[in-house]
Structure formats: structure tokens, C-alpha cells
Coordinates of C-alpha atoms in Angstrom, one line a residue:
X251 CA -14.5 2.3 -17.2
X252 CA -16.0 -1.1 -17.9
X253 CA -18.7 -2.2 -15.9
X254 CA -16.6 -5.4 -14.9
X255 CA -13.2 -3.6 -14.3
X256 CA -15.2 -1.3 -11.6
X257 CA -16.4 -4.1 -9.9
X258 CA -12.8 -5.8 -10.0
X259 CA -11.4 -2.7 -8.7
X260 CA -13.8 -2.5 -6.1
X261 CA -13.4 -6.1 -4.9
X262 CA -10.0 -5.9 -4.6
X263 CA -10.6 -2.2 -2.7
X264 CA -12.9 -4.2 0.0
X265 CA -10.3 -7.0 0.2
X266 CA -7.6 -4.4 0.5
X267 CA -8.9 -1.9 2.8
X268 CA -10.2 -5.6 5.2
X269 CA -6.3 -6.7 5.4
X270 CA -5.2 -3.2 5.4
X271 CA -7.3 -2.9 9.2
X272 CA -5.5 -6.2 10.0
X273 CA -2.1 -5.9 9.2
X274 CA -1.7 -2.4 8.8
X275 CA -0.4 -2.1 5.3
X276 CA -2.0 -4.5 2.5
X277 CA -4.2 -2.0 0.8
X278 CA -1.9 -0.8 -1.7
X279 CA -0.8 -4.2 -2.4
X280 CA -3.7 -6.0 -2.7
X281 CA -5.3 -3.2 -4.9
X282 CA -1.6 -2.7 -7.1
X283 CA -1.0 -6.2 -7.6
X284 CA -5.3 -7.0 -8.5
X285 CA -4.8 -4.3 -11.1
X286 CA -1.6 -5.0 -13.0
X287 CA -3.0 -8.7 -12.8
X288 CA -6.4 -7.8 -14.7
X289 CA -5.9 -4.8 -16.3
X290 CA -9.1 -3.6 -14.3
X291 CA -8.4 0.0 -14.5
X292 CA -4.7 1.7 -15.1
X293 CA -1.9 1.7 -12.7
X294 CA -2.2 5.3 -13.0
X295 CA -5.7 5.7 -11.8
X296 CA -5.5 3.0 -9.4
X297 CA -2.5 4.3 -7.2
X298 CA -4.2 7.9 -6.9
X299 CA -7.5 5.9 -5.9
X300 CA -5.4 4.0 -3.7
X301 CA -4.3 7.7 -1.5
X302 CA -7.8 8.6 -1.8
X303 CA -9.2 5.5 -0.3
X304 CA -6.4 5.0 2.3
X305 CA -7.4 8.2 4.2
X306 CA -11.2 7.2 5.8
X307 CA -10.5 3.8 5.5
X308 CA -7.5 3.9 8.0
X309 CA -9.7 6.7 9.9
X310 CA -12.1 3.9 10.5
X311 CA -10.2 1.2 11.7
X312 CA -8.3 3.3 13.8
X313 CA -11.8 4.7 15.5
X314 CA -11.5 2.3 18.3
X315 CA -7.6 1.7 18.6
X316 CA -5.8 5.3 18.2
X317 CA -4.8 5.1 21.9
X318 CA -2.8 2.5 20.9
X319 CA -0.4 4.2 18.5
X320 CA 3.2 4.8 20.0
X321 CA 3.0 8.6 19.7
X322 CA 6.7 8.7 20.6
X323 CA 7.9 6.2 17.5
X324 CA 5.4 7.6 15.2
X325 CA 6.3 11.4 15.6
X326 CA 10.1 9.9 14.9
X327 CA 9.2 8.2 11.7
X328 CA 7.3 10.9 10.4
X329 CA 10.7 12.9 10.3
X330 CA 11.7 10.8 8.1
X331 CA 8.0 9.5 6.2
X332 CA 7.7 13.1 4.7
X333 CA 10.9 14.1 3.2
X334 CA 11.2 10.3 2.0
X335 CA 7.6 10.3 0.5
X336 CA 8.5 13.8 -1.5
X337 CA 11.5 11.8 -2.8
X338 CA 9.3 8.7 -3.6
X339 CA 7.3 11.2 -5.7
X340 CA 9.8 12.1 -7.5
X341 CA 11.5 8.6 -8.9
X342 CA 7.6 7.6 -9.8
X343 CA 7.6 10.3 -12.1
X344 CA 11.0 10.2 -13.8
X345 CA 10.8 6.2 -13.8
X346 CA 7.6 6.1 -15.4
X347 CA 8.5 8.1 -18.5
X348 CA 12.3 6.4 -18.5
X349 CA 12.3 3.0 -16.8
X350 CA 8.7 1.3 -17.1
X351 CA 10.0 -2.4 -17.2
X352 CA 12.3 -1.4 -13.6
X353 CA 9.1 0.2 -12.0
X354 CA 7.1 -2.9 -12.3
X355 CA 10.0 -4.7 -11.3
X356 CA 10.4 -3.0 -8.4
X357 CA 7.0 -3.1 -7.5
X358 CA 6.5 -7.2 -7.9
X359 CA 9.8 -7.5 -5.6
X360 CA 8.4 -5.2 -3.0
X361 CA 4.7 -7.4 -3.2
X362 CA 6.7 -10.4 -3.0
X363 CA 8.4 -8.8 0.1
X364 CA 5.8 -7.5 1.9
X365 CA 4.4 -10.4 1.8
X366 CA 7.7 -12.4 3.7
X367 CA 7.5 -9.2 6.0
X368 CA 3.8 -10.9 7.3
X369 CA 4.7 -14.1 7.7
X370 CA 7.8 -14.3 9.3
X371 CA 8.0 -13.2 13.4
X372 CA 11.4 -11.3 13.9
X373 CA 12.5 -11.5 17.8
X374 CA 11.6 -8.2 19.4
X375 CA 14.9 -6.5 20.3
X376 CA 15.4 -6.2 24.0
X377 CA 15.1 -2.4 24.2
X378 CA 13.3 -0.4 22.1
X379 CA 15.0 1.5 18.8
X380 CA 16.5 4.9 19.1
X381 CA 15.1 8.3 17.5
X382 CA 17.4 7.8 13.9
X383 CA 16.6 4.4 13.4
X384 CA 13.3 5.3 13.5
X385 CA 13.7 8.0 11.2
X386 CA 15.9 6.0 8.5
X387 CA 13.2 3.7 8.5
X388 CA 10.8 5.9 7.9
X389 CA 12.7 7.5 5.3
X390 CA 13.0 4.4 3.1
X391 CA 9.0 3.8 4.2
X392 CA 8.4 6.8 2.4
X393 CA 10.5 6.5 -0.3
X394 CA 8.4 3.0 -1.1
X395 CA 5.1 4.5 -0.4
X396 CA 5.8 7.4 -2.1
X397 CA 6.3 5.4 -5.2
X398 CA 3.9 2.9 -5.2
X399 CA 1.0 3.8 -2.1
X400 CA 2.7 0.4 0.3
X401 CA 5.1 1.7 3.1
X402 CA 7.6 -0.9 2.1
X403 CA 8.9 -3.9 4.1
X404 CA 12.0 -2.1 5.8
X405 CA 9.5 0.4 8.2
X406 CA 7.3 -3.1 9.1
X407 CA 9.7 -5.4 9.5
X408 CA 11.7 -2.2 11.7
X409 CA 8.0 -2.2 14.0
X410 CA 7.3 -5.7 14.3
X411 CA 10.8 -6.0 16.6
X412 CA 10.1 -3.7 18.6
X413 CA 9.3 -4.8 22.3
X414 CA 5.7 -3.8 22.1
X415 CA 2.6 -5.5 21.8
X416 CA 1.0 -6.3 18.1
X417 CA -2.1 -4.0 18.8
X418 CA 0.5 -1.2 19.1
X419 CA 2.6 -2.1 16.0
X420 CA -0.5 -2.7 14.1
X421 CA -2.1 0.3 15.1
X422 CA 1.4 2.7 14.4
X423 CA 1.6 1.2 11.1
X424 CA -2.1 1.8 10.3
X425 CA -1.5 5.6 10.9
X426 CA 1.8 6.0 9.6
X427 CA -0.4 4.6 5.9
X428 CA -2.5 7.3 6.9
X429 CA 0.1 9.7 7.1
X430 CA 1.4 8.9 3.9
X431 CA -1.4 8.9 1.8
X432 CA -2.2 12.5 3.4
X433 CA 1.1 13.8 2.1
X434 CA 1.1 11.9 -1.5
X435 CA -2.8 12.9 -1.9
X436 CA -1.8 16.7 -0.9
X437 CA 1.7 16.8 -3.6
X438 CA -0.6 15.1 -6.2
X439 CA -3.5 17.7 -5.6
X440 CA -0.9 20.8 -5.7
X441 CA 0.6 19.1 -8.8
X442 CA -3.0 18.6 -10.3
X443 CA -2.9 15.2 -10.7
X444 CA -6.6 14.7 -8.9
X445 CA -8.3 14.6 -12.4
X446 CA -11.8 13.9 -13.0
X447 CA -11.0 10.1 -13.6
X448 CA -9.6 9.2 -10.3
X449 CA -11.9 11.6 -8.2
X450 CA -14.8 9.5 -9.7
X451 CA -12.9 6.4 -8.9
X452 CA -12.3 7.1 -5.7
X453 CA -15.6 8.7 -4.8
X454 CA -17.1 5.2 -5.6
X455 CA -14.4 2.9 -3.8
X456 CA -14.3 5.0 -0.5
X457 CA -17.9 4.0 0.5
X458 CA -16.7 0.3 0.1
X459 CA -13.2 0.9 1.8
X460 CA -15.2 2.1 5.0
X461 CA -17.3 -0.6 5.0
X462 CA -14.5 -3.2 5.0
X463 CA -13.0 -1.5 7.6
X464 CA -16.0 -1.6 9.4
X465 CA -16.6 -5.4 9.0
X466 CA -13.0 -5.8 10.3
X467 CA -13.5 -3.9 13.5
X468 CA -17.1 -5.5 13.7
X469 CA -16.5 -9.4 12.4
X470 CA -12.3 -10.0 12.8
X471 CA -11.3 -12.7 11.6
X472 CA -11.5 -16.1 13.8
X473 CA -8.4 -18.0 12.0
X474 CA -5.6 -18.3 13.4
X475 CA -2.7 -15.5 13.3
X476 CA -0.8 -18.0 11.9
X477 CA -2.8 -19.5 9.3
X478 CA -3.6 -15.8 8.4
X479 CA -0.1 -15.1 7.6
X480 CA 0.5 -18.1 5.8
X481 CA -2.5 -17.5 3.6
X482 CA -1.2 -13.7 2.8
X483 CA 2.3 -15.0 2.5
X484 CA 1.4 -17.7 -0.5
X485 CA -0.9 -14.7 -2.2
X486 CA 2.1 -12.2 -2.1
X487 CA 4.4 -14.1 -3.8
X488 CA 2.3 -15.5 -6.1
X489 CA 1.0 -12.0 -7.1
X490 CA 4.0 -10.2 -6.7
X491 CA 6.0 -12.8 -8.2
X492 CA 3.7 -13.2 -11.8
X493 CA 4.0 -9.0 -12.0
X494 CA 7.6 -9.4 -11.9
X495 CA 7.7 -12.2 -14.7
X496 CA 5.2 -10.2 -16.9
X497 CA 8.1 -6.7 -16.1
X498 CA 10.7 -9.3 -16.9
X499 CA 9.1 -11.0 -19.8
X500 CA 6.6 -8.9 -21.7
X501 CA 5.0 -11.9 -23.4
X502 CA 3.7 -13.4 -20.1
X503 CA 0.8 -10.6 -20.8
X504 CA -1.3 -10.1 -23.8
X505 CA 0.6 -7.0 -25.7
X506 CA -2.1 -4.4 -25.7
X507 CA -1.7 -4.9 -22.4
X508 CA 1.9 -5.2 -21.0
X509 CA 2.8 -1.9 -20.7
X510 CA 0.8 -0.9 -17.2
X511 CA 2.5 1.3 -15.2
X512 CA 2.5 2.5 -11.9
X513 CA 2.1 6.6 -12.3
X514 CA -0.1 9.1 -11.8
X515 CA 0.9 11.3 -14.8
X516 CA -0.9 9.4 -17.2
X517 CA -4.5 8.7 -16.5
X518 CA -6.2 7.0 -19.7
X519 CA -7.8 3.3 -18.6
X520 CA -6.1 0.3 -19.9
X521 CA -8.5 -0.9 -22.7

């Protein structure tokens, strides 16, 4: 890899893995959307890297607030986090070879979503959420993150009603990610996908993930909630809204370039 795509994909790994401790899922976004924007580094390379860094990353920022998660919740989207993950899996690999133009697609809708999913402030519900919504939602959380590393604006927008306070929704979310990226990064090991590429990519990002957490836990940010969401909103769309143009119309990108895909079958760095 280029000395100037590394540092790219490290950037946007800090940046990531920063938001990531405050919202609870912007890692594989931020990281995704940086690197089908530049070209840094393969799609390929960068969603394993993105499993790899999740892990210790998330195990930092949740040091000091695991108490928080909603052990009850969480254990009941699990149910339906791993079987949906597996199936995630799956569709990444058979849309990859047969649908590249739908996969980026997909993914620039679901930036472009997650980012509406910060910003707006459903009304908690008055009771909290039974055992099977909890597990549908985690099913289609899994199907997203098994596809593209982001748990997918259903499961957040599904937490962030519940009658429970942020630091608990924030926190549930962070280790659900956590959860996620343990089962994609164990399927993608068994399937011998952990080549030396992406090991070496994520060796070097996981030092800077834990260090953004770290500044997160240590420094948070002093804006306002508000103004924080408004300033993720406007760079989700605009990200996720240019990756869907360039899936949509090819020329938006220069042609040696256009045909970055999200997969981890292929591992060869975008030149």
C-alpha cells in the first residue's frame, strides 16, 4: 500500500473508531464511505480491517461503561445478530461476484441512512419492546453488518425508542458492534479470508483505533448533542449520497477506479 493511502486509511480509522465511542456505530461508516471516496486501500481489505479494528476499539470505550449495557435487550438481539450476520455473509459474497453496482448501492443508501438514524430523536415508546422485536431487529442488524461491518439503521433507530437513558442505548449498541465483528472476524478466519494483506492492515490501525477510543473516554466532545448530530447528519449524506451517484453513474469516478467493491474475497489494493 501507498504511503498516502495508509495514512488516509488510518485517519479515517481514528475518526471512525472517535464517533464509533460516541454513537455507538460510525466506524464502519466513516471507514467504508473514506475508502470508496479515495480509493485509499480496497473495499475488500478495508471491511476485514474494519472487524479487526472494531473488536479492542469497542473493548476500550466500553472499559468504563459496560455496566450500562441492557443485558436483558442485548442477549435478545443477539438471537437474532448471529443467525442474521451468517446470512449477511453470505449475500456479500454472492453480490460481489453478481451484483457490484447493487452492493455499492446499497451501501451509499445505508450511509445515507445511518446518518438520518443520528440526527433525528424518535419518542421513546412508553413501555419497553418485547423479546421478538428485539430479535427481528437484530436479525436485519446483522444482515446489514454482516454485509458491510455497520449494524444498519433498523437495530438503532429500534434502541433509541426505547424508554432508557442514552448512556444505556449507546453503550448496548457499542457491544452489540462488538458482537458482530466477533462473529464476521471468526466466519472470515474459518473461511480463510484473514490474508496477509488485511492482518498487516489491521495490525497497524488497531494501535490508532484504541487510542481514539481513548481520547473519547478521556477528552468527549464539549459541543452540543445537537450540533453533533447535525454535523454527522450533513457528512452522511453527503458521503453516502456521492457513493451512490458514483454505483449509479460509473463516470462520477475515474474508470480505473469505479469498480470498488465491498468484499472480502478479493484482496488486491485499488491502484
Amino acid at each position: 500500500m501507498e504511503p498516502h493511502s495508509l495514512v488516509i486509511i488510518l485517519l479515517a480509522v481514528a475518526v471512525g473508531s472517535y464517533l464509533q465511542a460516541l454513537t455507538g456505530f460510525a466506524l464502519g461508516i466513516i471507514v467504508l464511505a473514506i475508502a470508496v471516496l479515495t480509493h485509499a486501500a480496497s473495499i475488500s481489505i478495508v471491511a476485514t480491517t474494519i472487524t479487526i479494528v472494531a473488536v479492542p476499539g469497542i473493548a476500550i470505550a466500553l472499559a468504563r461503561h459496560w455496566r450500562h449495557i441492557d443485558r436483558a435487550s442485548f442477549i435478545q438481539t443477539l438471537v437474532g445478530l448471529i443467525p442474521g450476520t451468517l446470512l449477511g455473509l453470505a449475500l456479500l459474497a454472492k453480490m460481489s461476484k453478481e451484483h457490484t453496482a447493487l452492493l455499492q448501492l446499497s451501501l451509499g443508501g445505508l450511509i445515507v441512512a445511518g446518518g438520518i438514524a443520528l440526527f433525528i430523536k424518535p419518542q421513546p415508546l412508553a413501555s419497553r419492546s418485547g423479546p421478538i422485536s428485539f430479535a427481528l431487529m437484530g436479525l436485519l442488524g446483522g444482515l446489514m453488518g454482516g454485509m458491510f461491518s455497520i449494524p444498519g439503521p433498523p437495530l438503532i433507530y429500534h434502541y433509541y425508542r426505547q424508554p432508557v437513558s442514552l448512556q444505556t442505548i449507546r453503550t448496548s449498541l457499542l457491544a452489540l458492534s462488538g458482537a458482530m465483528a466477533l462473529i464476521r472476524l471468526l466466519m472470515q478466519g474459518l473461511q480463510g479470508e484473514l490474508n496477509q494483506d488485511v492482518l498487516s492492515l489491521g495490525t497497524l490501525s488497531i494501535p490508532v483505533a484504541i487510542l481514539a477510543s481513548w481520547l473519547y473516554v478521556r477528552f468527549p466532545p464539549r459541543l452540543s448533542d445537537l450540533n453533533l448530530r447535525r454535523g454527522a447528519f450533513a457528512l452522511f449524506v453527503a458521503m453516502g449520497g456521492f457513493i451512490s451517484l458514483t454505483a449509479l453513474v460509473p463516470d462520477a469516478l475515474p474508470p480505473a477506479n469505479a469498480s470498488a467493491v465491498v468484499s472480502p474475497h478479493h484482496s488486491t489494493p485499488a491502484p
